[in-house]
Amino acid sequence: MKRRLLTVLALAILLPSVSVLLAAGVGIFQHRQAIRAVARTYVQDLAESTASRVEMGWGLTESLFAAKPPSRFWGNRIFSQEVGIPGWIAVLDAQGRVVMSTPGAQILSELWRPQMPIGEAVETKNRAGEAFTVAAYPAGDTGLFVMAAVSWKELLGPMLRFGLLLLLLVGLVGMAGLVGVYLLWKTVISPLKSLEAEVSSLEWGKDLPRPRDEAAVREIGRLREEFFHLAQTAIDRSVLWKRYALDLVRVQEEERARLARDLHDGPLQDVTAMIQRARLFASSEAAGPERSVHLGLLEESAQAAVREIRALCDELSPPWLELGLAGALTELAERLSRHLGLRIFVEADSGIGDGLSKEKVLALFRVAQEAIHNSFRHGGATEVFVRLFREGETLVLELEDRGSGFNLPEDLTRLRLQGHRGLANMEERMALVGGELVVESRLGQGTRVTARVPTS
Amino acid sequence: MAIRVFIADDHPMTRAGLVAALQREPDFEIVGEASDGNEAWRIIGEKVPDVALIDIRMPGEDGVGLARRIKESGLPVSTLMLTSYDAQQYVMASLRAGAKGYLLKTASPEELARAIKTVAKGGIYLDSEVSRVIGEQEIVPESLSNREREVLILTSKGLSSKETAARLFISERTVQTHLASVYDKLGARNKTEALLLALKYGVMTLEELLE
């Protein structure tokens, strides 16, 4: 029932409309039949009774009939204007000439048809198209005929008009219902059904529905547009996601390659040198002072290896992150300021990052690292201000420089698509720990990067 | 009388190397060894050595935590941190936890002996490689004003400029002006260097930091 509700709804309007329309049609037909019957009986009665009177009183009235309009006899009652009955009567002779008539009976000649049957009522129309019923009756064996006619309009005027009007109105209601159902089907039900079918068969992130449905009502049209937009976004997202996954793999591989290279060029060479020196030291040919030279170089190589491995460790995952956010940021700032020749000011209230999860500390740390590098590399900044403070339940890390700044694109993913991963990476890192990143910059006015994370 | 030394390090090779180096010197007596923080704490309580050589990264309680426990227990034990980390923030963390010295594991046996002797006498010893970045040249620092010393001490304890300002009832800007002046006088480039140099030159004592 529920599944076919729309069809049921359409039927609920369609069926009454059709029956109303049918009833109105039948009513109009019946109405016409009734009028026809009334007019027929009336005209027949009129013609017949006049004919019998003409037959009975013919001898008396003949001269009067023939000479001038009757005034004193019964004929007077029938043919005078005072007769209050609608219709016209005329007495004709066998040649069809009018012997007598009521006033206005000229119309009868207009209605006269050559093959008109005698003793039967017929419907006919005048030149103006008005409906009349006409009957001709023989007046006994006088050789005369009585012809009577009545106008439907005159006989049943108001009844005809109002009865018909009512039925026409009912018919119109029925028609309106039908048109309504048609429009409902075309603009609502059918678009809804097709939208529903498209939605249920759509492969999210892959297919697109039709963007527009011209036939549908505005609301459904909007629904479809909105749906199209969503499907489009899903596709964009899946494209971005694929690219992101590729990026991840590529970055990981690049990182591994670099690490392997660094290990090979650094510690591996040092340790190889150590082994050579140890062998030279142990060889029997080596004399006293020469041995101490070998030993000295062996230690030097070992020290170099330690320094290189330590630097690698610091770069991969700085062990001093365990000192807490403020300590880690201070260490980072001091190292980078030595390394890059920047002045970096760190302001952090005591114990500010205490209790913050490792993931959040790492995320904020990487944001700071990236932002300081950006300030130096792209902004040409000489001073960076790092502030760490609380705003209620939120920890805020703010990095500000007075560098050259840049015009920020609307969407950081666009930068990512252009191959600039830095800002997008920072944003994603923050998003991963439930935080957010805001970058404010204007060409020539420096840059401010603000990272916010909930403390709990 | 020999200095009684205790060694805590989870790496057996390193521990063996340290023991070998210390045993050459008649001035030292090794009273115990441990391979994790909890065991170390137990032996320290038992033996009460003069100097405890403690690795920063250990299973159980880490080195900084152990140093803090020793300080809080009031045992007459001088802690010397021994580590492979050269991060100055570890030095800061160790000193704040009450350690008297900080030495890299790559230090020479001579430097090790010097460090142990220094802290045993109540002095402070900072590894030459870690403090290499600070004050290569020996300078005689200008003396600090009282306010500058106060600002330096509070900042070294980990307070921000704002907190320091609130503590001393001065403005944040004034704190920064004082700090800039301190850096200038000590030849430091940042807070950490300022603290280390102040300790090195004796402008500030470890006790003041721990107050």
PDB file of C-alpha atoms in Angstrom, chain A residues 289-391:
ATOM      1  CA  PRO A 289     102.879   5.367  16.793  1.00  0.00           C
ATOM      2  CA  GLU A 290     101.144   4.136  13.641  1.00  0.00           C
ATOM      3  CA  ARG A 291      98.726   2.063  15.718  1.00  0.00           C
ATOM      4  CA  SER A 292      97.666   5.050  17.770  1.00  0.00           C
ATOM      5  CA  VAL A 293      96.929   6.940  14.513  1.00  0.00           C
ATOM      6  CA  HIS A 294      94.680   4.082  13.396  1.00  0.00           C
ATOM      7  CA  LEU A 295      92.965   4.075  16.751  1.00  0.00           C
ATOM      8  CA  GLY A 296      92.445   7.828  16.664  1.00  0.00           C
ATOM      9  CA  LEU A 297      90.862   7.633  13.214  1.00  0.00           C
ATOM     10  CA  LEU A 298      88.723   4.706  14.321  1.00  0.00           C
ATOM     11  CA  GLU A 299      87.299   6.778  17.145  1.00  0.00           C
ATOM     12  CA  GLU A 300      86.783   9.735  14.829  1.00  0.00           C
ATOM     13  CA  SER A 301      84.760   7.580  12.434  1.00  0.00           C
ATOM     14  CA  ALA A 302      82.706   6.215  15.307  1.00  0.00           C
ATOM     15  CA  GLN A 303      81.969   9.731  16.569  1.00  0.00           C
ATOM     16  CA  ALA A 304      80.913  10.784  13.071  1.00  0.00           C
ATOM     17  CA  ALA A 305      78.632   7.754  12.802  1.00  0.00           C
ATOM     18  CA  VAL A 306      77.021   8.607  16.143  1.00  0.00           C
ATOM     19  CA  ARG A 307      76.416  12.195  15.107  1.00  0.00           C
ATOM     20  CA  GLU A 308      74.911  11.174  11.793  1.00  0.00           C
ATOM     21  CA  ILE A 309      72.651   8.557  13.311  1.00  0.00           C
ATOM     22  CA  ARG A 310      71.555  10.992  16.007  1.00  0.00           C
ATOM     23  CA  ALA A 311      70.684  13.587  13.368  1.00  0.00           C
ATOM     24  CA  LEU A 312      68.718  10.965  11.457  1.00  0.00           C
ATOM     25  CA  CYS A 313      66.813   9.970  14.606  1.00  0.00           C
ATOM     26  CA  ASP A 314      66.037  13.611  15.387  1.00  0.00           C
ATOM     27  CA  GLU A 315      64.732  14.113  11.910  1.00  0.00           C
ATOM     28  CA  LEU A 316      62.670  10.945  11.775  1.00  0.00           C
ATOM     29  CA  SER A 317      61.048  11.253  15.157  1.00  0.00           C
ATOM     30  CA  PRO A 318      62.669  13.620  17.588  1.00  0.00           C
ATOM     31  CA  PRO A 319      63.084  11.787  20.919  1.00  0.00           C
ATOM     32  CA  TRP A 320      62.771  15.114  22.722  1.00  0.00           C
ATOM     33  CA  LEU A 321      59.065  15.177  21.836  1.00  0.00           C
ATOM     34  CA  GLU A 322      58.624  13.236  25.066  1.00  0.00           C
ATOM     35  CA  LEU A 323      59.659  16.386  26.925  1.00  0.00           C
ATOM     36  CA  GLY A 324      56.231  17.827  26.229  1.00  0.00           C
ATOM     37  CA  LEU A 325      54.956  20.334  23.722  1.00  0.00           C
ATOM     38  CA  ALA A 326      56.573  23.456  25.174  1.00  0.00           C
ATOM     39  CA  GLY A 327      59.964  21.738  25.512  1.00  0.00           C
ATOM     40  CA  ALA A 328      59.744  20.223  22.053  1.00  0.00           C
ATOM     41  CA  LEU A 329      58.787  23.558  20.475  1.00  0.00           C
ATOM     42  CA  THR A 330      61.610  25.323  22.305  1.00  0.00           C
ATOM     43  CA  GLU A 331      64.120  22.715  21.142  1.00  0.00           C
ATOM     44  CA  LEU A 332      62.769  22.920  17.601  1.00  0.00           C
ATOM     45  CA  ALA A 333      62.945  26.710  17.619  1.00  0.00           C
ATOM     46  CA  GLU A 334      66.512  26.729  18.909  1.00  0.00           C
ATOM     47  CA  ARG A 335      67.673  24.142  16.421  1.00  0.00           C
ATOM     48  CA  LEU A 336      66.000  25.822  13.476  1.00  0.00           C
ATOM     49  CA  SER A 337      67.208  29.243  14.502  1.00  0.00           C
ATOM     50  CA  ARG A 338      70.801  27.917  14.570  1.00  0.00           C
ATOM     51  CA  HIS A 339      70.309  26.006  11.376  1.00  0.00           C
ATOM     52  CA  LEU A 340      68.453  28.618   9.338  1.00  0.00           C
ATOM     53  CA  GLY A 341      69.818  31.771  10.932  1.00  0.00           C
ATOM     54  CA  LEU A 342      66.365  32.943  12.018  1.00  0.00           C
ATOM     55  CA  ARG A 343      65.306  34.541  15.245  1.00  0.00           C
ATOM     56  CA  ILE A 344      62.497  32.463  16.702  1.00  0.00           C
ATOM     57  CA  PHE A 345      60.663  33.547  19.835  1.00  0.00           C
ATOM     58  CA  VAL A 346      58.737  30.911  21.732  1.00  0.00           C
ATOM     59  CA  GLU A 347      56.148  31.966  24.288  1.00  0.00           C
ATOM     60  CA  ALA A 348      54.517  29.148  26.199  1.00  0.00           C
ATOM     61  CA  ASP A 349      52.906  29.257  29.623  1.00  0.00           C
ATOM     62  CA  SER A 350      54.331  26.677  32.034  1.00  0.00           C
ATOM     63  CA  GLY A 351      52.711  23.263  31.912  1.00  0.00           C
ATOM     64  CA  ILE A 352      50.549  24.299  28.992  1.00  0.00           C
ATOM     65  CA  GLY A 353      50.770  21.127  26.947  1.00  0.00           C
ATOM     66  CA  ASP A 354      50.669  18.762  29.940  1.00  0.00           C
ATOM     67  CA  GLY A 355      48.358  15.824  29.448  1.00  0.00           C
ATOM     68  CA  LEU A 356      48.058  16.403  25.732  1.00  0.00           C
ATOM     69  CA  SER A 357      48.071  13.135  23.770  1.00  0.00           C
ATOM     70  CA  LYS A 358      51.227  12.146  21.872  1.00  0.00           C
ATOM     71  CA  GLU A 359      49.370  12.390  18.571  1.00  0.00           C
ATOM     72  CA  LYS A 360      48.346  15.975  19.229  1.00  0.00           C
ATOM     73  CA  VAL A 361      51.828  16.956  20.396  1.00  0.00           C
ATOM     74  CA  LEU A 362      53.299  15.439  17.246  1.00  0.00           C
ATOM     75  CA  ALA A 363      50.713  17.088  14.990  1.00  0.00           C
ATOM     76  CA  LEU A 364      51.299  20.533  16.514  1.00  0.00           C
ATOM     77  CA  PHE A 365      55.041  19.967  16.381  1.00  0.00           C
ATOM     78  CA  ARG A 366      54.945  19.125  12.673  1.00  0.00           C
ATOM     79  CA  VAL A 367      52.753  22.134  11.975  1.00  0.00           C
ATOM     80  CA  ALA A 368      55.278  24.362  13.729  1.00  0.00           C
ATOM     81  CA  GLN A 369      58.166  22.727  11.872  1.00  0.00           C
ATOM     82  CA  GLU A 370      56.498  23.170   8.491  1.00  0.00           C
ATOM     83  CA  ALA A 371      55.336  26.718   9.227  1.00  0.00           C
ATOM     84  CA  ILE A 372      58.797  27.868  10.343  1.00  0.00           C
ATOM     85  CA  HIS A 373      60.372  26.294   7.282  1.00  0.00           C
ATOM     86  CA  ASN A 374      57.782  27.998   5.080  1.00  0.00           C
ATOM     87  CA  SER A 375      58.412  31.352   6.740  1.00  0.00           C
ATOM     88  CA  PHE A 376      62.090  30.988   5.988  1.00  0.00           C
ATOM     89  CA  ARG A 377      61.912  29.392   2.575  1.00  0.00           C
ATOM     90  CA  HIS A 378      58.941  31.158   0.993  1.00  0.00           C
ATOM     91  CA  GLY A 379      58.404  34.207   3.158  1.00  0.00           C
ATOM     92  CA  GLY A 380      62.058  35.172   3.549  1.00  0.00           C
ATOM     93  CA  ALA A 381      61.268  35.982   7.184  1.00  0.00           C
ATOM     94  CA  THR A 382      64.020  36.768   9.664  1.00  0.00           C
ATOM     95  CA  GLU A 383      61.835  36.574  12.758  1.00  0.00           C
ATOM     96  CA  VAL A 384      59.144  34.097  13.716  1.00  0.00           C
ATOM     97  CA  PHE A 385      56.925  34.400  16.785  1.00  0.00           C
ATOM     98  CA  VAL A 386      55.617  31.174  18.242  1.00  0.00           C
ATOM     99  CA  ARG A 387      52.881  31.419  20.861  1.00  0.00           C
ATOM    100  CA  LEU A 388      51.247  28.566  22.688  1.00  0.00           C
ATOM    101  CA  PHE A 389      48.226  29.390  24.820  1.00  0.00           C
ATOM    102  CA  ARG A 390      44.887  28.141  25.983  1.00  0.00           C
ATOM    103  CA  GLU A 391      41.427  29.336  25.021  1.00  0.00           C
TER     104      GLU A 391
END
